[in-house]
Amino acid sequence: MHHPVLLVVAHGSRDPRHAATVHDLVRSVRSLRPGLRVETGFLDFNVPSVRGVLESLDAEGIREVVALPLLLTRAFHAKSDIPAVLAEAPPRLRIRQAEVLGPSPLLLAALERRLYEAGLTPADKSSTGVVLASAGSSDPEAIAVIADIAREWRHTGWCAVRPAFASASLPRTEQAVRELRALGCARVAVAPYVLAPGRLPDRIARGAAGADVLADVLGPAPEVARVLLERYDAARVPLLAAVGA
């Protein structure tokens, strides 16, 4: 059966850890589905660019592509600049933009994986308050999604869960840590709801100075790789139907 190419669209960063983590995640995706061709393109700062990858695929004779935004929320990049870049692709390419990664139960599982790797155990849940620390956005829809995730996660047994943002919105990580202390949680953990290291994750880490536990970024967690494939599969079905494959 014909499989469209999966093009992972990453933001890009001046921080070299960002691209390295994106490539680690893409390797995880390839290992889960060896027959699938997965390419990576960056919107800014890193190469190859999304436009460059699309032109190369077109020159090879590829005709179907699923472009997957490596984003946790539907903020500006998913709504505006990614569609704009895809609209400039070679006309023979049939491209479908997949949904962003979040929200997903698999991402909550990845957050818990990172917290347990940082030293917590499932037995600690009821006495631990968690800061769900995201990069932040000026998009109210994205902010509301983070708040919803925090509420949903709280129902799985944590002492409390508070959203926090590294930019554009409040509260900051350090404020949320103080709130959880004031609530009386025995310990406070910070779970970065970000995919790769960079300036804003570093700000989250600084804000976690008063916490007991700081988890790592989601990065190439196996659950994240599985979400990428879920989003790819959901986008690929109408694309194949459209071309009669």
mmCIF file with all atom_site columns, C-alpha atoms in Angstrom, residues 10-205:
data_model
loop_
_atom_site.group_PDB
_atom_site.id
_atom_site.type_symbol
_atom_site.label_atom_id
_atom_site.label_alt_id
_atom_site.label_comp_id
_atom_site.label_asym_id
_atom_site.label_entity_id
_atom_site.label_seq_id
_atom_site.pdbx_PDB_ins_code
_atom_site.Cartn_x
_atom_site.Cartn_y
_atom_site.Cartn_z
_atom_site.occupancy
_atom_site.B_iso_or_equiv
_atom_site.pdbx_formal_charge
_atom_site.auth_seq_id
_atom_site.auth_comp_id
_atom_site.auth_asym_id
_atom_site.auth_atom_id
_atom_site.pdbx_PDB_model_num
ATOM 1   C CA . ALA A 1 10  ? 9.549  21.778 13.662 1.00 0.00 ? 10  ALA A CA 1
ATOM 2   C CA . HIS A 1 11  ? 9.865  25.369 14.776 1.00 0.00 ? 11  HIS A CA 1
ATOM 3   C CA . GLY A 1 12  ? 13.647 25.528 14.907 1.00 0.00 ? 12  GLY A CA 1
ATOM 4   C CA . SER A 1 13  ? 15.863 27.305 17.418 1.00 0.00 ? 13  SER A CA 1
ATOM 5   C CA . ARG A 1 14  ? 19.252 28.908 17.804 1.00 0.00 ? 14  ARG A CA 1
ATOM 6   C CA . ASP A 1 15  ? 19.762 26.425 20.665 1.00 0.00 ? 15  ASP A CA 1
ATOM 7   C CA . PRO A 1 16  ? 21.456 23.320 19.198 1.00 0.00 ? 16  PRO A CA 1
ATOM 8   C CA . ARG A 1 17  ? 19.680 21.099 21.748 1.00 0.00 ? 17  ARG A CA 1
ATOM 9   C CA . HIS A 1 18  ? 16.378 21.820 19.976 1.00 0.00 ? 18  HIS A CA 1
ATOM 10  C CA . ALA A 1 19  ? 17.256 20.297 16.602 1.00 0.00 ? 19  ALA A CA 1
ATOM 11  C CA . ALA A 1 20  ? 19.106 17.403 18.268 1.00 0.00 ? 20  ALA A CA 1
ATOM 12  C CA . THR A 1 21  ? 15.973 16.530 20.269 1.00 0.00 ? 21  THR A CA 1
ATOM 13  C CA . VAL A 1 22  ? 13.737 16.809 17.201 1.00 0.00 ? 22  VAL A CA 1
ATOM 14  C CA . HIS A 1 23  ? 16.003 14.394 15.325 1.00 0.00 ? 23  HIS A CA 1
ATOM 15  C CA . ASP A 1 24  ? 15.944 11.986 18.306 1.00 0.00 ? 24  ASP A CA 1
ATOM 16  C CA . LEU A 1 25  ? 12.138 12.054 18.244 1.00 0.00 ? 25  LEU A CA 1
ATOM 17  C CA . VAL A 1 26  ? 12.028 11.430 14.496 1.00 0.00 ? 26  VAL A CA 1
ATOM 18  C CA . ARG A 1 27  ? 14.329 8.434  14.959 1.00 0.00 ? 27  ARG A CA 1
ATOM 19  C CA . SER A 1 28  ? 11.856 7.114  17.555 1.00 0.00 ? 28  SER A CA 1
ATOM 20  C CA . VAL A 1 29  ? 9.021  7.483  15.024 1.00 0.00 ? 29  VAL A CA 1
ATOM 21  C CA . ARG A 1 30  ? 11.010 5.636  12.348 1.00 0.00 ? 30  ARG A CA 1
ATOM 22  C CA . SER A 1 31  ? 11.782 2.808  14.764 1.00 0.00 ? 31  SER A CA 1
ATOM 23  C CA . LEU A 1 32  ? 8.063  2.362  15.517 1.00 0.00 ? 32  LEU A CA 1
ATOM 24  C CA . ARG A 1 33  ? 7.163  2.186  11.808 1.00 0.00 ? 33  ARG A CA 1
ATOM 25  C CA . PRO A 1 34  ? 10.192 1.113  9.773  1.00 0.00 ? 34  PRO A CA 1
ATOM 26  C CA . GLY A 1 35  ? 8.417  1.199  6.387  1.00 0.00 ? 35  GLY A CA 1
ATOM 27  C CA . LEU A 1 36  ? 7.383  4.841  6.703  1.00 0.00 ? 36  LEU A CA 1
ATOM 28  C CA . ARG A 1 37  ? 9.491  7.593  5.180  1.00 0.00 ? 37  ARG A CA 1
ATOM 29  C CA . VAL A 1 38  ? 9.849  10.429 7.689  1.00 0.00 ? 38  VAL A CA 1
ATOM 30  C CA . GLU A 1 39  ? 11.496 13.755 6.837  1.00 0.00 ? 39  GLU A CA 1
ATOM 31  C CA . THR A 1 40  ? 12.142 16.773 9.044  1.00 0.00 ? 40  THR A CA 1
ATOM 32  C CA . GLY A 1 41  ? 11.861 20.426 8.061  1.00 0.00 ? 41  GLY A CA 1
ATOM 33  C CA . PHE A 1 42  ? 12.333 23.569 10.161 1.00 0.00 ? 42  PHE A CA 1
ATOM 34  C CA . LEU A 1 43  ? 10.442 26.847 9.970  1.00 0.00 ? 43  LEU A CA 1
ATOM 35  C CA . ASP A 1 44  ? 13.381 28.931 11.154 1.00 0.00 ? 44  ASP A CA 1
ATOM 36  C CA . PHE A 1 45  ? 16.992 28.859 12.369 1.00 0.00 ? 45  PHE A CA 1
ATOM 37  C CA . ASN A 1 46  ? 17.787 25.273 11.291 1.00 0.00 ? 46  ASN A CA 1
ATOM 38  C CA . VAL A 1 47  ? 18.182 23.369 8.035  1.00 0.00 ? 47  VAL A CA 1
ATOM 39  C CA . PRO A 1 48  ? 16.684 21.821 6.081  1.00 0.00 ? 48  PRO A CA 1
ATOM 40  C CA . SER A 1 49  ? 13.856 24.297 5.711  1.00 0.00 ? 49  SER A CA 1
ATOM 41  C CA . VAL A 1 50  ? 10.305 23.068 5.191  1.00 0.00 ? 50  VAL A CA 1
ATOM 42  C CA . ARG A 1 51  ? 10.311 24.646 1.726  1.00 0.00 ? 51  ARG A CA 1
ATOM 43  C CA . GLY A 1 52  ? 13.604 22.959 0.848  1.00 0.00 ? 52  GLY A CA 1
ATOM 44  C CA . VAL A 1 53  ? 12.344 19.522 1.878  1.00 0.00 ? 53  VAL A CA 1
ATOM 45  C CA . LEU A 1 54  ? 9.124  19.949 -0.122 1.00 0.00 ? 54  LEU A CA 1
ATOM 46  C CA . GLU A 1 55  ? 11.067 20.986 -3.232 1.00 0.00 ? 55  GLU A CA 1
ATOM 47  C CA . SER A 1 56  ? 13.363 17.965 -2.856 1.00 0.00 ? 56  SER A CA 1
ATOM 48  C CA . LEU A 1 57  ? 10.409 15.589 -2.494 1.00 0.00 ? 57  LEU A CA 1
ATOM 49  C CA . ASP A 1 58  ? 8.775  17.093 -5.570 1.00 0.00 ? 58  ASP A CA 1
ATOM 50  C CA . ALA A 1 59  ? 11.987 16.689 -7.569 1.00 0.00 ? 59  ALA A CA 1
ATOM 51  C CA . GLU A 1 60  ? 12.067 13.017 -6.565 1.00 0.00 ? 60  GLU A CA 1
ATOM 52  C CA . GLY A 1 61  ? 8.568  12.469 -7.883 1.00 0.00 ? 61  GLY A CA 1
ATOM 53  C CA . ILE A 1 62  ? 6.850  12.203 -4.492 1.00 0.00 ? 62  ILE A CA 1
ATOM 54  C CA . ARG A 1 63  ? 3.224  13.299 -4.744 1.00 0.00 ? 63  ARG A CA 1
ATOM 55  C CA . GLU A 1 64  ? 1.597  12.777 -1.324 1.00 0.00 ? 64  GLU A CA 1
ATOM 56  C CA . VAL A 1 65  ? 2.824  14.376 1.895  1.00 0.00 ? 65  VAL A CA 1
ATOM 57  C CA . VAL A 1 66  ? 1.384  14.629 5.390  1.00 0.00 ? 66  VAL A CA 1
ATOM 58  C CA . ALA A 1 67  ? 2.832  17.721 7.088  1.00 0.00 ? 67  ALA A CA 1
ATOM 59  C CA . LEU A 1 68  ? 2.712  17.313 10.854 1.00 0.00 ? 68  LEU A CA 1
ATOM 60  C CA . PRO A 1 69  ? 3.248  20.388 13.047 1.00 0.00 ? 69  PRO A CA 1
ATOM 61  C CA . LEU A 1 70  ? 5.555  19.476 15.920 1.00 0.00 ? 70  LEU A CA 1
ATOM 62  C CA . LEU A 1 71  ? 3.430  21.539 18.285 1.00 0.00 ? 71  LEU A CA 1
ATOM 63  C CA . LEU A 1 72  ? 1.491  20.780 21.450 1.00 0.00 ? 72  LEU A CA 1
ATOM 64  C CA . THR A 1 73  ? -1.277 23.373 20.942 1.00 0.00 ? 73  THR A CA 1
ATOM 65  C CA . ARG A 1 74  ? -3.054 25.002 18.023 1.00 0.00 ? 74  ARG A CA 1
ATOM 66  C CA . ALA A 1 75  ? -1.541 28.444 18.382 1.00 0.00 ? 75  ALA A CA 1
ATOM 67  C CA . PHE A 1 76  ? -0.150 30.899 15.799 1.00 0.00 ? 76  PHE A CA 1
ATOM 68  C CA . HIS A 1 77  ? 2.260  28.534 14.064 1.00 0.00 ? 77  HIS A CA 1
ATOM 69  C CA . ALA A 1 78  ? -0.350 25.852 13.382 1.00 0.00 ? 78  ALA A CA 1
ATOM 70  C CA . LYS A 1 79  ? -2.986 28.368 12.280 1.00 0.00 ? 79  LYS A CA 1
ATOM 71  C CA . SER A 1 80  ? -0.893 30.803 10.284 1.00 0.00 ? 80  SER A CA 1
ATOM 72  C CA . ASP A 1 81  ? 2.735  30.327 9.328  1.00 0.00 ? 81  ASP A CA 1
ATOM 73  C CA . ILE A 1 82  ? 2.720  26.561 8.689  1.00 0.00 ? 82  ILE A CA 1
ATOM 74  C CA . PRO A 1 83  ? -0.277 26.787 6.297  1.00 0.00 ? 83  PRO A CA 1
ATOM 75  C CA . ALA A 1 84  ? 1.450  29.752 4.602  1.00 0.00 ? 84  ALA A CA 1
ATOM 76  C CA . VAL A 1 85  ? 4.641  27.747 4.001  1.00 0.00 ? 85  VAL A CA 1
ATOM 77  C CA . LEU A 1 86  ? 2.697  24.716 2.756  1.00 0.00 ? 86  LEU A CA 1
ATOM 78  C CA . ALA A 1 87  ? 0.694  26.930 0.382  1.00 0.00 ? 87  ALA A CA 1
ATOM 79  C CA . GLU A 1 88  ? 3.964  27.841 -1.377 1.00 0.00 ? 88  GLU A CA 1
ATOM 80  C CA . ALA A 1 89  ? 4.873  24.180 -2.010 1.00 0.00 ? 89  ALA A CA 1
ATOM 81  C CA . PRO A 1 90  ? 5.351  22.870 -5.563 1.00 0.00 ? 90  PRO A CA 1
ATOM 82  C CA . PRO A 1 91  ? 1.863  22.532 -7.096 1.00 0.00 ? 91  PRO A CA 1
ATOM 83  C CA . ARG A 1 92  ? 2.206  18.831 -7.949 1.00 0.00 ? 92  ARG A CA 1
ATOM 84  C CA . LEU A 1 93  ? 2.492  17.929 -4.266 1.00 0.00 ? 93  LEU A CA 1
ATOM 85  C CA . ARG A 1 94  ? -0.718 16.962 -2.499 1.00 0.00 ? 94  ARG A CA 1
ATOM 86  C CA . ILE A 1 95  ? -0.205 18.014 1.116  1.00 0.00 ? 95  ILE A CA 1
ATOM 87  C CA . ARG A 1 96  ? -2.458 17.532 4.098  1.00 0.00 ? 96  ARG A CA 1
ATOM 88  C CA . GLN A 1 97  ? -1.652 19.313 7.359  1.00 0.00 ? 97  GLN A CA 1
ATOM 89  C CA . ALA A 1 98  ? -2.117 16.960 10.307 1.00 0.00 ? 98  ALA A CA 1
ATOM 90  C CA . GLU A 1 99  ? -3.459 18.074 13.663 1.00 0.00 ? 99  GLU A CA 1
ATOM 91  C CA . VAL A 1 100 ? -1.079 19.272 16.371 1.00 0.00 ? 100 VAL A CA 1
ATOM 92  C CA . LEU A 1 101 ? 0.010  16.709 18.953 1.00 0.00 ? 101 LEU A CA 1
ATOM 93  C CA . GLY A 1 102 ? -2.015 17.837 21.927 1.00 0.00 ? 102 GLY A CA 1
ATOM 94  C CA . PRO A 1 103 ? -4.111 17.224 23.786 1.00 0.00 ? 103 PRO A CA 1
ATOM 95  C CA . SER A 1 104 ? -3.680 13.464 24.029 1.00 0.00 ? 104 SER A CA 1
ATOM 96  C CA . PRO A 1 105 ? -3.775 10.880 26.842 1.00 0.00 ? 105 PRO A CA 1
ATOM 97  C CA . LEU A 1 106 ? -0.426 9.668  25.498 1.00 0.00 ? 106 LEU A CA 1
ATOM 98  C CA . LEU A 1 107 ? 1.118  13.051 26.264 1.00 0.00 ? 107 LEU A CA 1
ATOM 99  C CA . LEU A 1 108 ? -0.117 12.820 29.868 1.00 0.00 ? 108 LEU A CA 1
ATOM 100 C CA . ALA A 1 109 ? 1.532  9.400  30.009 1.00 0.00 ? 109 ALA A CA 1
ATOM 101 C CA . ALA A 1 110 ? 4.752  10.944 28.683 1.00 0.00 ? 110 ALA A CA 1
ATOM 102 C CA . LEU A 1 111 ? 4.598  13.683 31.341 1.00 0.00 ? 111 LEU A CA 1
ATOM 103 C CA . GLU A 1 112 ? 4.228  11.039 34.059 1.00 0.00 ? 112 GLU A CA 1
ATOM 104 C CA . ARG A 1 113 ? 7.089  9.018  32.553 1.00 0.00 ? 113 ARG A CA 1
ATOM 105 C CA . ARG A 1 114 ? 9.355  12.067 32.851 1.00 0.00 ? 114 ARG A CA 1
ATOM 106 C CA . LEU A 1 115 ? 8.257  12.717 36.448 1.00 0.00 ? 115 LEU A CA 1
ATOM 107 C CA . TYR A 1 116 ? 8.971  9.117  37.442 1.00 0.00 ? 116 TYR A CA 1
ATOM 108 C CA . GLU A 1 117 ? 12.352 9.270  35.703 1.00 0.00 ? 117 GLU A CA 1
ATOM 109 C CA . ALA A 1 118 ? 13.064 12.371 37.816 1.00 0.00 ? 118 ALA A CA 1
ATOM 110 C CA . GLY A 1 119 ? 12.495 10.422 41.032 1.00 0.00 ? 119 GLY A CA 1
ATOM 111 C CA . LEU A 1 120 ? 8.782  10.321 41.818 1.00 0.00 ? 120 LEU A CA 1
ATOM 112 C CA . THR A 1 121 ? 6.855  7.068  42.125 1.00 0.00 ? 121 THR A CA 1
ATOM 113 C CA . PRO A 1 122 ? 3.129  6.371  41.565 1.00 0.00 ? 122 PRO A CA 1
ATOM 114 C CA . ALA A 1 123 ? 2.797  6.148  45.363 1.00 0.00 ? 123 ALA A CA 1
ATOM 115 C CA . ASP A 1 124 ? 3.797  9.851  45.573 1.00 0.00 ? 124 ASP A CA 1
ATOM 116 C CA . LYS A 1 125 ? 0.896  11.101 43.461 1.00 0.00 ? 125 LYS A CA 1
ATOM 117 C CA . SER A 1 126 ? -1.627 11.894 46.163 1.00 0.00 ? 126 SER A CA 1
ATOM 118 C CA . SER A 1 127 ? 0.870  13.978 48.161 1.00 0.00 ? 127 SER A CA 1
ATOM 119 C CA . THR A 1 128 ? 2.534  15.741 45.189 1.00 0.00 ? 128 THR A CA 1
ATOM 120 C CA . GLY A 1 129 ? 1.421  18.942 43.539 1.00 0.00 ? 129 GLY A CA 1
ATOM 121 C CA . VAL A 1 130 ? 2.424  19.311 39.894 1.00 0.00 ? 130 VAL A CA 1
ATOM 122 C CA . VAL A 1 131 ? 3.081  22.441 37.868 1.00 0.00 ? 131 VAL A CA 1
ATOM 123 C CA . LEU A 1 132 ? 2.138  21.813 34.230 1.00 0.00 ? 132 LEU A CA 1
ATOM 124 C CA . ALA A 1 133 ? 4.622  24.273 32.744 1.00 0.00 ? 133 ALA A CA 1
ATOM 125 C CA . SER A 1 134 ? 4.128  25.196 29.096 1.00 0.00 ? 134 SER A CA 1
ATOM 126 C CA . ALA A 1 135 ? 5.913  27.693 26.869 1.00 0.00 ? 135 ALA A CA 1
ATOM 127 C CA . GLY A 1 136 ? 2.911  30.021 26.856 1.00 0.00 ? 136 GLY A CA 1
ATOM 128 C CA . SER A 1 137 ? 0.978  31.688 24.061 1.00 0.00 ? 137 SER A CA 1
ATOM 129 C CA . SER A 1 138 ? -0.933 34.854 23.296 1.00 0.00 ? 138 SER A CA 1
ATOM 130 C CA . ASP A 1 139 ? -3.617 32.620 21.754 1.00 0.00 ? 139 ASP A CA 1
ATOM 131 C CA . PRO A 1 140 ? -6.521 32.193 24.209 1.00 0.00 ? 140 PRO A CA 1
ATOM 132 C CA . GLU A 1 141 ? -7.472 28.831 22.672 1.00 0.00 ? 141 GLU A CA 1
ATOM 133 C CA . ALA A 1 142 ? -3.997 27.453 23.429 1.00 0.00 ? 142 ALA A CA 1
ATOM 134 C CA . ILE A 1 143 ? -4.105 28.771 26.996 1.00 0.00 ? 143 ILE A CA 1
ATOM 135 C CA . ALA A 1 144 ? -7.549 27.239 27.574 1.00 0.00 ? 144 ALA A CA 1
ATOM 136 C CA . VAL A 1 145 ? -6.284 23.856 26.354 1.00 0.00 ? 145 VAL A CA 1
ATOM 137 C CA . ILE A 1 146 ? -3.437 23.901 28.896 1.00 0.00 ? 146 ILE A CA 1
ATOM 138 C CA . ALA A 1 147 ? -5.899 24.711 31.687 1.00 0.00 ? 147 ALA A CA 1
ATOM 139 C CA . ASP A 1 148 ? -8.143 21.835 30.552 1.00 0.00 ? 148 ASP A CA 1
ATOM 140 C CA . ILE A 1 149 ? -5.205 19.415 30.548 1.00 0.00 ? 149 ILE A CA 1
ATOM 141 C CA . ALA A 1 150 ? -4.269 20.487 34.083 1.00 0.00 ? 150 ALA A CA 1
ATOM 142 C CA . ARG A 1 151 ? -7.838 19.847 35.278 1.00 0.00 ? 151 ARG A CA 1
ATOM 143 C CA . GLU A 1 152 ? -7.954 16.449 33.568 1.00 0.00 ? 152 GLU A CA 1
ATOM 144 C CA . TRP A 1 153 ? -4.569 15.428 34.972 1.00 0.00 ? 153 TRP A CA 1
ATOM 145 C CA . ARG A 1 154 ? -5.598 16.445 38.491 1.00 0.00 ? 154 ARG A CA 1
ATOM 146 C CA . HIS A 1 155 ? -8.370 13.823 38.331 1.00 0.00 ? 155 HIS A CA 1
ATOM 147 C CA . THR A 1 156 ? -5.807 11.022 37.941 1.00 0.00 ? 156 THR A CA 1
ATOM 148 C CA . GLY A 1 157 ? -4.791 11.311 41.585 1.00 0.00 ? 157 GLY A CA 1
ATOM 149 C CA . TRP A 1 158 ? -2.297 14.144 42.068 1.00 0.00 ? 158 TRP A CA 1
ATOM 150 C CA . CYS A 1 159 ? -2.601 16.383 45.136 1.00 0.00 ? 159 CYS A CA 1
ATOM 151 C CA . ALA A 1 160 ? -3.156 19.302 42.732 1.00 0.00 ? 160 ALA A CA 1
ATOM 152 C CA . VAL A 1 161 ? -2.123 20.401 39.249 1.00 0.00 ? 161 VAL A CA 1
ATOM 153 C CA . ARG A 1 162 ? -1.552 24.024 38.285 1.00 0.00 ? 162 ARG A CA 1
ATOM 154 C CA . PRO A 1 163 ? -0.834 25.339 34.786 1.00 0.00 ? 163 PRO A CA 1
ATOM 155 C CA . ALA A 1 164 ? 2.026  27.801 34.344 1.00 0.00 ? 164 ALA A CA 1
ATOM 156 C CA . PHE A 1 165 ? 3.538  29.606 31.384 1.00 0.00 ? 165 PHE A CA 1
ATOM 157 C CA . ALA A 1 166 ? 7.060  30.687 30.490 1.00 0.00 ? 166 ALA A CA 1
ATOM 158 C CA . SER A 1 167 ? 5.856  33.602 28.340 1.00 0.00 ? 167 SER A CA 1
ATOM 159 C CA . ALA A 1 168 ? 2.819  35.608 27.228 1.00 0.00 ? 168 ALA A CA 1
ATOM 160 C CA . SER A 1 169 ? 0.546  34.388 30.041 1.00 0.00 ? 169 SER A CA 1
ATOM 161 C CA . LEU A 1 170 ? 0.427  34.042 33.817 1.00 0.00 ? 170 LEU A CA 1
ATOM 162 C CA . PRO A 1 171 ? 1.126  32.485 36.241 1.00 0.00 ? 171 PRO A CA 1
ATOM 163 C CA . ARG A 1 172 ? 4.845  31.844 35.872 1.00 0.00 ? 172 ARG A CA 1
ATOM 164 C CA . THR A 1 173 ? 6.320  28.548 37.053 1.00 0.00 ? 173 THR A CA 1
ATOM 165 C CA . GLU A 1 174 ? 7.671  30.018 40.298 1.00 0.00 ? 174 GLU A CA 1
ATOM 166 C CA . GLN A 1 175 ? 4.223  31.463 41.168 1.00 0.00 ? 175 GLN A CA 1
ATOM 167 C CA . ALA A 1 176 ? 2.559  28.087 40.600 1.00 0.00 ? 176 ALA A CA 1
ATOM 168 C CA . VAL A 1 177 ? 5.196  26.374 42.774 1.00 0.00 ? 177 VAL A CA 1
ATOM 169 C CA . ARG A 1 178 ? 4.395  28.807 45.593 1.00 0.00 ? 178 ARG A CA 1
ATOM 170 C CA . GLU A 1 179 ? 0.633  28.205 45.160 1.00 0.00 ? 179 GLU A CA 1
ATOM 171 C CA . LEU A 1 180 ? 1.089  24.456 45.530 1.00 0.00 ? 180 LEU A CA 1
ATOM 172 C CA . ARG A 1 181 ? 3.251  24.940 48.637 1.00 0.00 ? 181 ARG A CA 1
ATOM 173 C CA . ALA A 1 182 ? 0.516  27.125 50.116 1.00 0.00 ? 182 ALA A CA 1
ATOM 174 C CA . LEU A 1 183 ? -2.060 24.422 49.387 1.00 0.00 ? 183 LEU A CA 1
ATOM 175 C CA . GLY A 1 184 ? -0.119 22.072 51.626 1.00 0.00 ? 184 GLY A CA 1
ATOM 176 C CA . CYS A 1 185 ? 1.112  19.519 49.069 1.00 0.00 ? 185 CYS A CA 1
ATOM 177 C CA . ALA A 1 186 ? 3.950  17.538 50.665 1.00 0.00 ? 186 ALA A CA 1
ATOM 178 C CA . ARG A 1 187 ? 6.140  17.931 47.602 1.00 0.00 ? 187 ARG A CA 1
ATOM 179 C CA . VAL A 1 188 ? 6.014  20.003 44.434 1.00 0.00 ? 188 VAL A CA 1
ATOM 180 C CA . ALA A 1 189 ? 7.084  18.802 40.997 1.00 0.00 ? 189 ALA A CA 1
ATOM 181 C CA . VAL A 1 190 ? 7.449  20.769 37.764 1.00 0.00 ? 190 VAL A CA 1
ATOM 182 C CA . ALA A 1 191 ? 6.534  18.939 34.545 1.00 0.00 ? 191 ALA A CA 1
ATOM 183 C CA . PRO A 1 192 ? 7.589  20.878 31.421 1.00 0.00 ? 192 PRO A CA 1
ATOM 184 C CA . TYR A 1 193 ? 4.904  20.491 28.755 1.00 0.00 ? 193 TYR A CA 1
ATOM 185 C CA . VAL A 1 194 ? 7.417  21.245 26.024 1.00 0.00 ? 194 VAL A CA 1
ATOM 186 C CA . LEU A 1 195 ? 8.935  19.062 23.337 1.00 0.00 ? 195 LEU A CA 1
ATOM 187 C CA . ALA A 1 196 ? 12.539 20.223 23.200 1.00 0.00 ? 196 ALA A CA 1
ATOM 188 C CA . PRO A 1 197 ? 15.078 22.272 25.166 1.00 0.00 ? 197 PRO A CA 1
ATOM 189 C CA . GLY A 1 198 ? 15.528 25.964 24.467 1.00 0.00 ? 198 GLY A CA 1
ATOM 190 C CA . ARG A 1 199 ? 15.126 29.451 25.897 1.00 0.00 ? 199 ARG A CA 1
ATOM 191 C CA . LEU A 1 200 ? 11.609 29.018 27.312 1.00 0.00 ? 200 LEU A CA 1
ATOM 192 C CA . PRO A 1 201 ? 12.253 25.553 28.801 1.00 0.00 ? 201 PRO A CA 1
ATOM 193 C CA . ASP A 1 202 ? 15.334 27.050 30.456 1.00 0.00 ? 202 ASP A CA 1
ATOM 194 C CA . ARG A 1 203 ? 13.067 29.729 31.936 1.00 0.00 ? 203 ARG A CA 1
ATOM 195 C CA . ILE A 1 204 ? 10.760 26.984 33.236 1.00 0.00 ? 204 ILE A CA 1
ATOM 196 C CA . ALA A 1 205 ? 13.764 25.271 34.842 1.00 0.00 ? 205 ALA A CA 1
#
